[in-house]
PDB file of C-alpha atoms in Angstrom:
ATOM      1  CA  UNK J1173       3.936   9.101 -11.149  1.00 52.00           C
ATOM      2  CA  UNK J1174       0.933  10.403  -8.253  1.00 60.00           C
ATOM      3  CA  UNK J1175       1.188   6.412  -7.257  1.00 63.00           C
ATOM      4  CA  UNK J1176       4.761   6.310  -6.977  1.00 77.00           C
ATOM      5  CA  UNK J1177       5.165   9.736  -4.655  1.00 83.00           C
ATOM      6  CA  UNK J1178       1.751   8.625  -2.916  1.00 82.00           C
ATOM      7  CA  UNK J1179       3.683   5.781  -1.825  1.00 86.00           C
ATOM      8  CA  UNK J1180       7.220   7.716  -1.419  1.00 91.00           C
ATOM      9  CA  UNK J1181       5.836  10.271   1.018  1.00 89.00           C
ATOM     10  CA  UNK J1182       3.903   6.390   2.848  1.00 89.00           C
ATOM     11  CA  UNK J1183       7.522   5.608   3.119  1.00 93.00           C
ATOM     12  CA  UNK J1184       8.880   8.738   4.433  1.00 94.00           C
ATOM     13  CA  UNK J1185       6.374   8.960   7.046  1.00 92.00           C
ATOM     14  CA  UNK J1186       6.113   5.164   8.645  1.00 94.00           C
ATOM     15  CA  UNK J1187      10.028   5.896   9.088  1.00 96.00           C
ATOM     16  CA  UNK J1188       9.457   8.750  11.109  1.00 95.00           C
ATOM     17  CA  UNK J1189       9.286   6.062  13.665  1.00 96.00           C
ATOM     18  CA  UNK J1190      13.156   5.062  13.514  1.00 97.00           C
ATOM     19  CA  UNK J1191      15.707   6.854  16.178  1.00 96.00           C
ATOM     20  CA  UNK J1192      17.239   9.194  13.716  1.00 96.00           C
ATOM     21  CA  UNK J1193      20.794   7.033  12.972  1.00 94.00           C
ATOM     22  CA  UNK J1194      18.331   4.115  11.274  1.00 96.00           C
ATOM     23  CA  UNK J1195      15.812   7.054   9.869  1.00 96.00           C
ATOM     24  CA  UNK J1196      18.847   8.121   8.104  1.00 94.00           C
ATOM     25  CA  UNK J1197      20.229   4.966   6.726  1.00 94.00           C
ATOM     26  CA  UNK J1198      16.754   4.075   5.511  1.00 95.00           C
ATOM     27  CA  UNK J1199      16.151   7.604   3.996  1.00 95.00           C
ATOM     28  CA  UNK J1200      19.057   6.934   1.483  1.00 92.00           C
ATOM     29  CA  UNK J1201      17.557   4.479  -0.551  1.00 93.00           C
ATOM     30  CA  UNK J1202      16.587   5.376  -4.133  1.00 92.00           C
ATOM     31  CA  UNK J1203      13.151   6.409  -4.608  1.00 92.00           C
ATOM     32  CA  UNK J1204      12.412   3.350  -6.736  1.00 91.00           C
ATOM     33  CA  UNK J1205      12.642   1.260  -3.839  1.00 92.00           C
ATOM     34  CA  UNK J1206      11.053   3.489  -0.904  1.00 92.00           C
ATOM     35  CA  UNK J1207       7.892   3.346  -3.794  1.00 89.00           C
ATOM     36  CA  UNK J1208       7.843  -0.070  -4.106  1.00 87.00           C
ATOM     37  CA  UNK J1209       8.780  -1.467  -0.414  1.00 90.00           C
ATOM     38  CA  UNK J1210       6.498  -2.960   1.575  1.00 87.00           C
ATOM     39  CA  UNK J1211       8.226  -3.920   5.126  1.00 92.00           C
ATOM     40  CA  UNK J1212      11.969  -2.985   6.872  1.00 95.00           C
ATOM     41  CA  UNK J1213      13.107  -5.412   8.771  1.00 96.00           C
ATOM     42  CA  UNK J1214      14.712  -4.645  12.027  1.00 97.00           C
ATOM     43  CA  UNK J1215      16.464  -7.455  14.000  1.00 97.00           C
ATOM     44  CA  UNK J1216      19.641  -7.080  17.116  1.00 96.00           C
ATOM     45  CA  UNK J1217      22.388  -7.260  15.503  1.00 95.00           C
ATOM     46  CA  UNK J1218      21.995  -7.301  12.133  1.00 96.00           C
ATOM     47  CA  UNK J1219      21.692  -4.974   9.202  1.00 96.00           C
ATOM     48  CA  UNK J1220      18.332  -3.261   8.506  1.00 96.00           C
ATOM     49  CA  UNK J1221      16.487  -5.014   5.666  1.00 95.00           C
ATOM     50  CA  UNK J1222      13.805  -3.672   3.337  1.00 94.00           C
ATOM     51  CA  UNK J1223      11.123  -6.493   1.875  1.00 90.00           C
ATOM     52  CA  UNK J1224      10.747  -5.690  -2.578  1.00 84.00           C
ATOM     53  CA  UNK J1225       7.842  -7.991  -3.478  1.00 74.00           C
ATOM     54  CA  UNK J1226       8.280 -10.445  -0.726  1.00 71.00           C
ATOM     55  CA  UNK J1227      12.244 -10.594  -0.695  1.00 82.00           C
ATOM     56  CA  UNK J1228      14.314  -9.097   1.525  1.00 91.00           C
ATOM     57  CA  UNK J1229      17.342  -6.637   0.958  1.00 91.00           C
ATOM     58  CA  UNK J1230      19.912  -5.382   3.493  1.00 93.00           C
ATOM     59  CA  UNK J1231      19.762  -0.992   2.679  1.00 90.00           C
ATOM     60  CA  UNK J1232      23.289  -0.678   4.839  1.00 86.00           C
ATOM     61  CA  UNK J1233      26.078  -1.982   6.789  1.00 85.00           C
ATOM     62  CA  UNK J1234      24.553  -0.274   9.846  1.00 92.00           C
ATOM     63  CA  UNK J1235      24.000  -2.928  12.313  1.00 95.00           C
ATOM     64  CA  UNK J1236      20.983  -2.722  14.536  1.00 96.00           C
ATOM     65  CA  UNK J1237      20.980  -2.499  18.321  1.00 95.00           C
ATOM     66  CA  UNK J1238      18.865  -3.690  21.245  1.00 95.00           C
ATOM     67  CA  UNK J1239      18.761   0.171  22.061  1.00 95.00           C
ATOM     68  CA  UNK J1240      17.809   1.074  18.758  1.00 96.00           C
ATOM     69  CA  UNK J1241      14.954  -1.480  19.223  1.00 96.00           C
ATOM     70  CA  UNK J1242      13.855   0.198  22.287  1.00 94.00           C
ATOM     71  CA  UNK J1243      14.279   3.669  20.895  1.00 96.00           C
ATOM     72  CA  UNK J1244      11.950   2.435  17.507  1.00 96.00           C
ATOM     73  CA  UNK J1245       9.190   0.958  20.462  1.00 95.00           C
ATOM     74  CA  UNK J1246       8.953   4.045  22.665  1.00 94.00           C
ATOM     75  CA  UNK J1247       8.656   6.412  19.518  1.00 94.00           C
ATOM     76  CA  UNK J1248       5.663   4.349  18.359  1.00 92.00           C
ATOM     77  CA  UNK J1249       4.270   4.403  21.125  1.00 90.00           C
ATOM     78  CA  UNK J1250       5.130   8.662  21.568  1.00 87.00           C
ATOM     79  CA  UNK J1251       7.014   7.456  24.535  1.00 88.00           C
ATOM     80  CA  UNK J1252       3.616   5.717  26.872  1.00 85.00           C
ATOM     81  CA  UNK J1253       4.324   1.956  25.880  1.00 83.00           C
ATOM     82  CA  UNK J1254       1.655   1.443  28.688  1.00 79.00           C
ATOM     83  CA  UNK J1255      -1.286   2.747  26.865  1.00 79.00           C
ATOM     84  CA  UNK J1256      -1.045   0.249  23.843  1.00 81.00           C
ATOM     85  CA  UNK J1257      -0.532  -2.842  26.363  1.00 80.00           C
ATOM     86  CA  UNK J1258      -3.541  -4.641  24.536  1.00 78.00           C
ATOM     87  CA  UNK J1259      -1.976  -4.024  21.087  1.00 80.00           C
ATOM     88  CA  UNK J1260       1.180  -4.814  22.182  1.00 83.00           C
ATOM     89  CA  UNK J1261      -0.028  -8.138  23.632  1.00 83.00           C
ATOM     90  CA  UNK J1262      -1.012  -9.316  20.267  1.00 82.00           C
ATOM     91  CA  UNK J1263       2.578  -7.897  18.711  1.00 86.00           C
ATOM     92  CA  UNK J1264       2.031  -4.691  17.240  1.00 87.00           C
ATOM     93  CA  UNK J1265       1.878  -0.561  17.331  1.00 88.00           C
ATOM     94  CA  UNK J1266      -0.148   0.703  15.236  1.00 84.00           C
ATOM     95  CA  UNK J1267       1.176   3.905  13.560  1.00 86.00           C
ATOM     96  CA  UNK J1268      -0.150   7.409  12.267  1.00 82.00           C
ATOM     97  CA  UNK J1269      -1.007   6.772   8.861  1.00 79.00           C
ATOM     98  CA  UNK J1270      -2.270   3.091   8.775  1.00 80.00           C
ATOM     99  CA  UNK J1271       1.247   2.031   9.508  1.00 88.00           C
ATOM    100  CA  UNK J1272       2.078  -0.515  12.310  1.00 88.00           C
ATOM    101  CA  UNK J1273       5.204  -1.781  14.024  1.00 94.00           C
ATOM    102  CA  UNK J1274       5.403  -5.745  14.579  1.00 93.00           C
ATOM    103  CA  UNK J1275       6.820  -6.236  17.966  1.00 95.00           C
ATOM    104  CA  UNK J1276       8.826  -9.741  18.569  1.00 95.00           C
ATOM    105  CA  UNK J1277      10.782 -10.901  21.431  1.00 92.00           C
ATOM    106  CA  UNK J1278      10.083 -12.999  24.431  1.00 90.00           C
ATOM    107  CA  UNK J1279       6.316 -13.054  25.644  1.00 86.00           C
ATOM    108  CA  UNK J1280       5.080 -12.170  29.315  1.00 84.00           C
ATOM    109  CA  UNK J1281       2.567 -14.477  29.804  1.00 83.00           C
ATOM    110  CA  UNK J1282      -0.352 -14.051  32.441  1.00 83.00           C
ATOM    111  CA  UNK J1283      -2.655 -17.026  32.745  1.00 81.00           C
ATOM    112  CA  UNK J1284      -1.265 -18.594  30.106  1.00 79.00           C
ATOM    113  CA  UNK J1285      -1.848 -16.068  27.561  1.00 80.00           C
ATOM    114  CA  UNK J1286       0.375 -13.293  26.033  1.00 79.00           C
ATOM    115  CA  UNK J1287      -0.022 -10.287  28.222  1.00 77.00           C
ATOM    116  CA  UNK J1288       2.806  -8.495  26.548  1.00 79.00           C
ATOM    117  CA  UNK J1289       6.408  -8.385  25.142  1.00 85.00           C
ATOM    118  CA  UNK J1290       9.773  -8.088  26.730  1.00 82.00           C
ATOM    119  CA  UNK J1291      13.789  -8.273  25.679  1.00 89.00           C
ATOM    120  CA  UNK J1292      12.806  -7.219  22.140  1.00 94.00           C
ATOM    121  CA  UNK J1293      14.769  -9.170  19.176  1.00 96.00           C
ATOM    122  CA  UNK J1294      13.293  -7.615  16.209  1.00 97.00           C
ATOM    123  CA  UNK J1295      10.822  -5.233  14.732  1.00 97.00           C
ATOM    124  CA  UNK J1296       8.729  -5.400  11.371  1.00 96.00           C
ATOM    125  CA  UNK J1297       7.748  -2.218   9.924  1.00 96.00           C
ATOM    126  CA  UNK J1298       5.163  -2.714   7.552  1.00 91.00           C
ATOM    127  CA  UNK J1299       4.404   0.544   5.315  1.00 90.00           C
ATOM    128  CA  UNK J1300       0.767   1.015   4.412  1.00 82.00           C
ATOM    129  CA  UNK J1301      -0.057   2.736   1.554  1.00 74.00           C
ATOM    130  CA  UNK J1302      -3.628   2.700   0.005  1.00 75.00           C
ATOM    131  CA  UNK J1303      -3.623   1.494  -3.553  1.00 80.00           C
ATOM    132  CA  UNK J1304      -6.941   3.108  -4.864  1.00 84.00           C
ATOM    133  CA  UNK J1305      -8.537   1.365  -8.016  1.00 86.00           C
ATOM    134  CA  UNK J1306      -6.689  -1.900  -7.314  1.00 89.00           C
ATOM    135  CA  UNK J1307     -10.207  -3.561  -7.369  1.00 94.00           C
ATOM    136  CA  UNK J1308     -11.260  -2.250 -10.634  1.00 94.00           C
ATOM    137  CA  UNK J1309     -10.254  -5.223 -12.753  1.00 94.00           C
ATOM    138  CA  UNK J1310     -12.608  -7.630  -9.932  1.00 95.00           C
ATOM    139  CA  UNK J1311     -15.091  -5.430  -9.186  1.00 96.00           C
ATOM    140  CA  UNK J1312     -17.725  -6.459 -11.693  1.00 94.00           C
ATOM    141  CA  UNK J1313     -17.136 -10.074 -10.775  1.00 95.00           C
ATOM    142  CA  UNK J1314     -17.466  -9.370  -7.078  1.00 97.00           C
ATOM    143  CA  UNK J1315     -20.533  -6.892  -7.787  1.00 95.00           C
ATOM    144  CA  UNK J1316     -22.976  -7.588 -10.459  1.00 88.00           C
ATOM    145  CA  UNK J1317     -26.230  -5.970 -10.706  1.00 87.00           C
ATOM    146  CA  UNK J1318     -25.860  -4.641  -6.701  1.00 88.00           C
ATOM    147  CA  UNK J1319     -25.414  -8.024  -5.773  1.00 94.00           C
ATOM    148  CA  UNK J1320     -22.213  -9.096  -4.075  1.00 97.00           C
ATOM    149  CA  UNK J1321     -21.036 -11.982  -4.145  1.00 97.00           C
ATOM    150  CA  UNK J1322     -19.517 -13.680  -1.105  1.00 97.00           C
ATOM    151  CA  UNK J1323     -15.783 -13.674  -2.146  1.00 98.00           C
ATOM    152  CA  UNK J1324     -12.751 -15.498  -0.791  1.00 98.00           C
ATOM    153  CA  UNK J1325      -9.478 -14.171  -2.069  1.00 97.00           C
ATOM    154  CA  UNK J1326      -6.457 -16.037  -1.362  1.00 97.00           C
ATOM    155  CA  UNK J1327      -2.571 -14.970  -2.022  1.00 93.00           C
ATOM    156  CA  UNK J1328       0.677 -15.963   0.108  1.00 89.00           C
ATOM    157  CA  UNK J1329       1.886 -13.301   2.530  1.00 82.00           C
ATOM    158  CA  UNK J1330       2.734  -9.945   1.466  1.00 77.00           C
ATOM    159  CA  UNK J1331       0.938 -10.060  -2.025  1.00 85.00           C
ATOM    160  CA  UNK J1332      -1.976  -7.714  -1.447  1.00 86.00           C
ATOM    161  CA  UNK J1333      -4.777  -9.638   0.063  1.00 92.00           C
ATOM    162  CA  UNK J1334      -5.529  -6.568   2.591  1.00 91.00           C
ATOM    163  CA  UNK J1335      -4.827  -4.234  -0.275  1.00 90.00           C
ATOM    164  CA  UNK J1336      -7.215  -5.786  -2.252  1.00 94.00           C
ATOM    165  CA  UNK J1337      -9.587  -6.779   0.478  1.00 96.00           C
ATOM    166  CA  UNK J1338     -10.274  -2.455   1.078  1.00 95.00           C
ATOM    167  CA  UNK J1339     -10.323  -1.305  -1.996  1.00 96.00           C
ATOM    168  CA  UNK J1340     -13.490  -4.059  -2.612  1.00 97.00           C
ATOM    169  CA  UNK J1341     -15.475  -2.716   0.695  1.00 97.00           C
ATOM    170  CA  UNK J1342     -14.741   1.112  -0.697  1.00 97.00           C
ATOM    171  CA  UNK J1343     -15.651   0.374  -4.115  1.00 96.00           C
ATOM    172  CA  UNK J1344     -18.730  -1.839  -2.687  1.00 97.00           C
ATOM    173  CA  UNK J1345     -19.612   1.006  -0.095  1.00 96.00           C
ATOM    174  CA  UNK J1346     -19.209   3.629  -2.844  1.00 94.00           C
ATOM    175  CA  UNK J1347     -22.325   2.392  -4.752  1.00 94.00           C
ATOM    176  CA  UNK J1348     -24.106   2.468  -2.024  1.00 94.00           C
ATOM    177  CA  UNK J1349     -24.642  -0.651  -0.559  1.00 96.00           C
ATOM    178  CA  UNK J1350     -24.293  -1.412   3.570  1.00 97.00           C
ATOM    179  CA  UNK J1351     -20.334  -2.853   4.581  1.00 98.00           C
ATOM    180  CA  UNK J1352     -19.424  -3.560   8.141  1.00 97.00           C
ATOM    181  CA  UNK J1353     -16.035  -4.661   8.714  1.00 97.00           C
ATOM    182  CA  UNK J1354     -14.469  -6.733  11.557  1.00 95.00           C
ATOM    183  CA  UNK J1355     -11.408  -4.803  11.870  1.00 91.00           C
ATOM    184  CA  UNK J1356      -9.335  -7.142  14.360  1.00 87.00           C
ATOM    185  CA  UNK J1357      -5.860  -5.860  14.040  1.00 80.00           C
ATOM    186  CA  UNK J1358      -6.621  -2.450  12.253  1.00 82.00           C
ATOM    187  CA  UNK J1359      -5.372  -3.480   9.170  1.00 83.00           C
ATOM    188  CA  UNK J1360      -8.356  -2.865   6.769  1.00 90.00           C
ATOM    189  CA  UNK J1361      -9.316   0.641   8.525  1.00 89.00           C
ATOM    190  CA  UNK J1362      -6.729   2.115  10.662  1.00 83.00           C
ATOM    191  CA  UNK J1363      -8.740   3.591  12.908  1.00 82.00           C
ATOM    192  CA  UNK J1364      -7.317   6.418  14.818  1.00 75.00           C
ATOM    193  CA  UNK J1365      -9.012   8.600  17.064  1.00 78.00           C
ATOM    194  CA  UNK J1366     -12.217   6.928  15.637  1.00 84.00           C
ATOM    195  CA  UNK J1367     -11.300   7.698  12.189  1.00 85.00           C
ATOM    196  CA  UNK J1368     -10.500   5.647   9.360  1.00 87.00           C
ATOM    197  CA  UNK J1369      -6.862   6.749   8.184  1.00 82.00           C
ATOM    198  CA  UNK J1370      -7.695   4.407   5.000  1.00 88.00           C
ATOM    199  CA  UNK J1371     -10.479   5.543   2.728  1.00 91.00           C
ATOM    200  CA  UNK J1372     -13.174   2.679   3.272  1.00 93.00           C
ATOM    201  CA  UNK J1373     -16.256   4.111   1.761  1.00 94.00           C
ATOM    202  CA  UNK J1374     -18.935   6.100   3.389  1.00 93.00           C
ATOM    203  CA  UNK J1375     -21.216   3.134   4.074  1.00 96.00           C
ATOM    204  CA  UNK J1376     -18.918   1.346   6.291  1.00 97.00           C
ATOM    205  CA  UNK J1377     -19.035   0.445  10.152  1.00 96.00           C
ATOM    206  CA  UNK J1378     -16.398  -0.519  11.658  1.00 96.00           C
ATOM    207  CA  UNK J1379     -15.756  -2.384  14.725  1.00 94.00           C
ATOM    208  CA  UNK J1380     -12.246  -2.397  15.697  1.00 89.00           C
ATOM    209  CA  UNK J1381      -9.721  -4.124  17.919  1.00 81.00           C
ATOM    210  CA  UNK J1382     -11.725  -7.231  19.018  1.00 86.00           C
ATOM    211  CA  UNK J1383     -11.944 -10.623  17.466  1.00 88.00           C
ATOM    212  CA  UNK J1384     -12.741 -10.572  14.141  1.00 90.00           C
ATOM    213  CA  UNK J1385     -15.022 -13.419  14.369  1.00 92.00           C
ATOM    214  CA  UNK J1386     -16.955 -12.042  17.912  1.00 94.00           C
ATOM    215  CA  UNK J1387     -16.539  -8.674  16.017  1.00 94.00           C
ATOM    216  CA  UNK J1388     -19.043 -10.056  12.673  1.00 95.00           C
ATOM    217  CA  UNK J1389     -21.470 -11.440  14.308  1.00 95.00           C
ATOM    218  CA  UNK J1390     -22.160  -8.197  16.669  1.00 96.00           C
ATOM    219  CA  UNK J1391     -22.100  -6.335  13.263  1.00 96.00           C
ATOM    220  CA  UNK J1392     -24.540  -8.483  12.027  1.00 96.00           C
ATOM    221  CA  UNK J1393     -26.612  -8.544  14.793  1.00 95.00           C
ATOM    222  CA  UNK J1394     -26.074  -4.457  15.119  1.00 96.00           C
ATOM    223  CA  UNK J1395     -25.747  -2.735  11.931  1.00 96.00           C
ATOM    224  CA  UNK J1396     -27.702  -4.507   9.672  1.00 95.00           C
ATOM    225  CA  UNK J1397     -24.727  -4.633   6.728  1.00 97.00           C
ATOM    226  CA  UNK J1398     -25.277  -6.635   3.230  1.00 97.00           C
ATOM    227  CA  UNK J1399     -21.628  -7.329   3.274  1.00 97.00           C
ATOM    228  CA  UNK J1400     -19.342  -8.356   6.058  1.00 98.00           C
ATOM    229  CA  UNK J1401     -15.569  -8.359   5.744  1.00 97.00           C
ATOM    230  CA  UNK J1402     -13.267 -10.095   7.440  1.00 95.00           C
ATOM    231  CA  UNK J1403      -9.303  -9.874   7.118  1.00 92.00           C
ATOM    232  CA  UNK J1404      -7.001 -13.291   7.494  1.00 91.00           C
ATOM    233  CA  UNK J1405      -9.331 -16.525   7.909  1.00 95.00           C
ATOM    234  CA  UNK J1406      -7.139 -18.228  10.510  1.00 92.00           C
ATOM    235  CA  UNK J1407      -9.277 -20.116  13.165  1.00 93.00           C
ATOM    236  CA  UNK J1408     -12.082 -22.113  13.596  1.00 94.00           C
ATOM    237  CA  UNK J1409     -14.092 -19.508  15.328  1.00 94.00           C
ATOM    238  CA  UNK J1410     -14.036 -17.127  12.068  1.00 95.00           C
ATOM    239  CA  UNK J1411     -15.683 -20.207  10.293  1.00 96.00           C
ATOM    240  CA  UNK J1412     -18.581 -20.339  12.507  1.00 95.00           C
ATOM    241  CA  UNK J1413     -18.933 -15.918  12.007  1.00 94.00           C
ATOM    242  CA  UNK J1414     -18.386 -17.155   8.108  1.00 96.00           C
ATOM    243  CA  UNK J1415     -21.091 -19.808   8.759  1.00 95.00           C
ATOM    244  CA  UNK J1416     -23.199 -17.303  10.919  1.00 95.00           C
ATOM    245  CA  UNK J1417     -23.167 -14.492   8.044  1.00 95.00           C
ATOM    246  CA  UNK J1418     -24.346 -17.216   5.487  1.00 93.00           C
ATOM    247  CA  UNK J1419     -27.389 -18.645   7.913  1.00 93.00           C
ATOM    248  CA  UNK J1420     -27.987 -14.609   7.972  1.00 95.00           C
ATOM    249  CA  UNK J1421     -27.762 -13.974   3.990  1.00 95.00           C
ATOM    250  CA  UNK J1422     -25.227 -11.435   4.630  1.00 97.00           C
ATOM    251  CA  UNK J1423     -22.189 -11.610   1.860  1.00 97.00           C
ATOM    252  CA  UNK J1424     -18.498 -12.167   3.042  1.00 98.00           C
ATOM    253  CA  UNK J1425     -15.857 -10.791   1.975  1.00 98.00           C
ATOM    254  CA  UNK J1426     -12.609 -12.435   3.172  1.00 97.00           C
ATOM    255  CA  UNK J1427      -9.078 -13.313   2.831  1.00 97.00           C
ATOM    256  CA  UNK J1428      -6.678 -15.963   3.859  1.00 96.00           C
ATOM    257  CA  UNK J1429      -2.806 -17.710   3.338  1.00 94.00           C
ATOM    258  CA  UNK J1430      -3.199 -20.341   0.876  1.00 94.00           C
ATOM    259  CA  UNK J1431      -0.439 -20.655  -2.589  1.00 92.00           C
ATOM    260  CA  UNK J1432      -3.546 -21.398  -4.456  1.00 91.00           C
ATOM    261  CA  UNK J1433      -6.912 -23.259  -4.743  1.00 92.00           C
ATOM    262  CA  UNK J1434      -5.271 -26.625  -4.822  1.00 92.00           C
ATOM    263  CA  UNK J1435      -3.472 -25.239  -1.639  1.00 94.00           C
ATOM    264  CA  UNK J1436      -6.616 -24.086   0.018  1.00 94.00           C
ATOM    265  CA  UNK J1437      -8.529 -27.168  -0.436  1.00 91.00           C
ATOM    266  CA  UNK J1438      -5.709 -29.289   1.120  1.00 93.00           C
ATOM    267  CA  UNK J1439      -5.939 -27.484   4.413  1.00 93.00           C
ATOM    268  CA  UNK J1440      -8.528 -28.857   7.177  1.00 94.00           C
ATOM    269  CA  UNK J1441      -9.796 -25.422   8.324  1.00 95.00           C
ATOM    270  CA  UNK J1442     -10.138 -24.073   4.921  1.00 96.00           C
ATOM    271  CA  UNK J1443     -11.686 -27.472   3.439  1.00 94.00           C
ATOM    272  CA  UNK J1444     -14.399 -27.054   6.151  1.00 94.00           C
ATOM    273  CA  UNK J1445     -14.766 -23.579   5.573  1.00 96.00           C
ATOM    274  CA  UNK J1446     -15.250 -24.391   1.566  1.00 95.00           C
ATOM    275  CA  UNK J1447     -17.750 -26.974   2.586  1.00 94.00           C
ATOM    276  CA  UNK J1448     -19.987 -24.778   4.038  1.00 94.00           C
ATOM    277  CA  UNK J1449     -21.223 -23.142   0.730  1.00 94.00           C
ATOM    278  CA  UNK J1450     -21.250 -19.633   1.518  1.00 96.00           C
ATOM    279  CA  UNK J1451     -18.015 -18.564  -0.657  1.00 97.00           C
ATOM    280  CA  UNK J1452     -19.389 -18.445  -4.513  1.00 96.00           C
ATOM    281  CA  UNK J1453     -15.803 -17.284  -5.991  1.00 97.00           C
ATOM    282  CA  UNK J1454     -12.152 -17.147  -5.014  1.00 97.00           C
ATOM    283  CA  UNK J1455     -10.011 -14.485  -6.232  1.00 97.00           C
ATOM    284  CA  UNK J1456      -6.129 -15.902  -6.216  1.00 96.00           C
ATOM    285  CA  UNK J1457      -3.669 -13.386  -6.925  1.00 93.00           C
ATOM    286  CA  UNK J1458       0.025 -13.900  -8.427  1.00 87.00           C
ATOM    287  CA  UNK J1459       2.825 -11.482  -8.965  1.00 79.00           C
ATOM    288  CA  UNK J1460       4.123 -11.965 -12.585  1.00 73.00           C
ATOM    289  CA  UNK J1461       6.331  -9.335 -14.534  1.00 71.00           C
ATOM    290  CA  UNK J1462       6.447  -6.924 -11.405  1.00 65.00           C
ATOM    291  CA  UNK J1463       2.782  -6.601 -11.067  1.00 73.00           C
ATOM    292  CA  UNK J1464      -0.161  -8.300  -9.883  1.00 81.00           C
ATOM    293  CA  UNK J1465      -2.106 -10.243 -11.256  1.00 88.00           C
ATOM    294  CA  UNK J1466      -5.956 -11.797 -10.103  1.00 93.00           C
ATOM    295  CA  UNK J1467      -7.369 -15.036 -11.170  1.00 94.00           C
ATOM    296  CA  UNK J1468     -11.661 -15.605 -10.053  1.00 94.00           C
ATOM    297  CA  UNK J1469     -12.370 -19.063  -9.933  1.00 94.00           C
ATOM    298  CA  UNK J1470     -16.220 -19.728  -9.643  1.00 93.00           C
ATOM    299  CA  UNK J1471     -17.310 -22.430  -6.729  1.00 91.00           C
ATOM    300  CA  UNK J1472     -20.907 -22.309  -7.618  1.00 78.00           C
ATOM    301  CA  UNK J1473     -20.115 -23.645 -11.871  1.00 70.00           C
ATOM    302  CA  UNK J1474     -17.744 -24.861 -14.047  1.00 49.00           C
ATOM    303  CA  UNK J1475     -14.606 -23.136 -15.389  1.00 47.00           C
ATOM    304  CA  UNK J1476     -13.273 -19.416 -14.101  1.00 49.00           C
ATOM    305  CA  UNK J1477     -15.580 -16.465 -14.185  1.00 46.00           C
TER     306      UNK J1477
END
């Protein structure tokens, strides 16, 4: 019951966002599904959809405008879009609470990169709420005898990678033992203010907002961690901060997209990564029955651990 009105009141506030017409709409769900919803969906012209365990539901008939788009935007941003151009530029407002606002629409480019976002189309609200204990049933397969291992876990979008990901580093931190996480997109932290809105241990650095791969390696060069986390494997240049960490001895802890091992292995960027030895374990998590569910297969032997 604590879970489910933890995650009621994570609901109530990331909505606090919404120009009051939508806040209202949304607000007049049943509690069930505030609890267990992850994302609302806002795009022009259509009705506001909330994402249950990766599916999407319409909550009304109320159709969204381009104003109410704006409106959603300029709260976010407590009315100074300027000041977050550099999170806006990579599509997102982060929120009080660990929350943050997905921003699409057509891109202003500058030098051929993304300098920010114009004539927005649609918004993606994704609630954060920190799901404390989630690692218990991994831990002792991720931390034996106050060794980690380097761990890859692996889920398609929207199952709980992240989730999982930071409960590991504030378990891991907990018993003492050095974490340092490249925080790219403030997903794993939520640093506001320079404070972690999500509990992350008491051992943990942080740095936050650069790339997460440039962002490792001056952690591990820095801070002197035993474990390095990383959230959302996606490019070659997190390989080589993957590869880096290894040549160091410094354990990973990472996530990335993939439907499964099979999956994972069949994809060039992750098949290199693989290759490189420095993963011993992959956690793969399923939802079954409602729940989740987490699978360790061991890279280093035979069989599962």
């Amino acid at each position: 019951m604590k879970i489910q009105e933890s995650r009621i009141r994570a609901y109530t506030e990331a909505v606090n966002c919404l120009p009051p017409r939508l806040q209202n709409a949304v607000l007049h769900i049943p509690d069930i599904e505030k609890s267990s919803c992850e994302e609302l969906r806002l795009r022009a012209g259509q009705a506001i959809y909330i994402s249950l365990e990766g599916k999407e539901k319409p909550v009304s008939q109320l159709r969204v405008g381009i104003e109410d788009l704006r409106e959603t935007v300029s709260r976010a941003a407590r009315y100074s879009v300027h000041s977050f151009g550099e999170a806006l530029a990579q599509g997102y407002l982060p929120l009080e609470g660990g929350h943050r606002l997905g921003v699409c629409g057509t891109a202003v480019l500058k030098a051929g990169n993304i300098a920010g976002i114009r004539t927005i189309t649609s918004l993606n609200l994704r609630i954060a709420c920190q799901s404390l204990g989630s690692a218990d049933s991994v831990l002792h397969g991720v931390l034996h005898d106050e060794q980690v291992k380097s761990t890859l876990v692996i889920s398609p979008p929207g199952f709980g990678k992240t989730t999982l990901l930071r409960d590991l580093i504030r378990q891991i931190s907990g018993q003492g033992i050095r974490c340092a996480v490249a925080d790219e997109r403030g997903e794993l932290a939520a640093l506001r203010d320079g404070i972690p809105q999500f509990d992350i241990g008491i051992q943990t650095d942080i740095m936050d907002g650069c790339p997460k791969a440039q962002g490792a390696m001056l952690l591990i060069k820095t801070m002197s961690p035993t474990v390095v986390a990383l959230d959302e494997i996606t490019a070659s240049q997190d390989v080589e901060a993957i590869a880096y960490a290894g040549h160091c001895g410094v354990a990973v802890l990472a996530t990335a997209h993939a439907f499964g091992v099979k999956d994972l292995s069949c994809r060039p960027l992750y098949r290199q990564m693989l290759q490189l030895g420095v993963f011993e374990q992959i956690i793969s998590i399923e939802c079954k029955n409602g729940g989740r569910e987490y699978k360790i297969s061991d890279l280093r032997g035979d069989g599962d651990a």
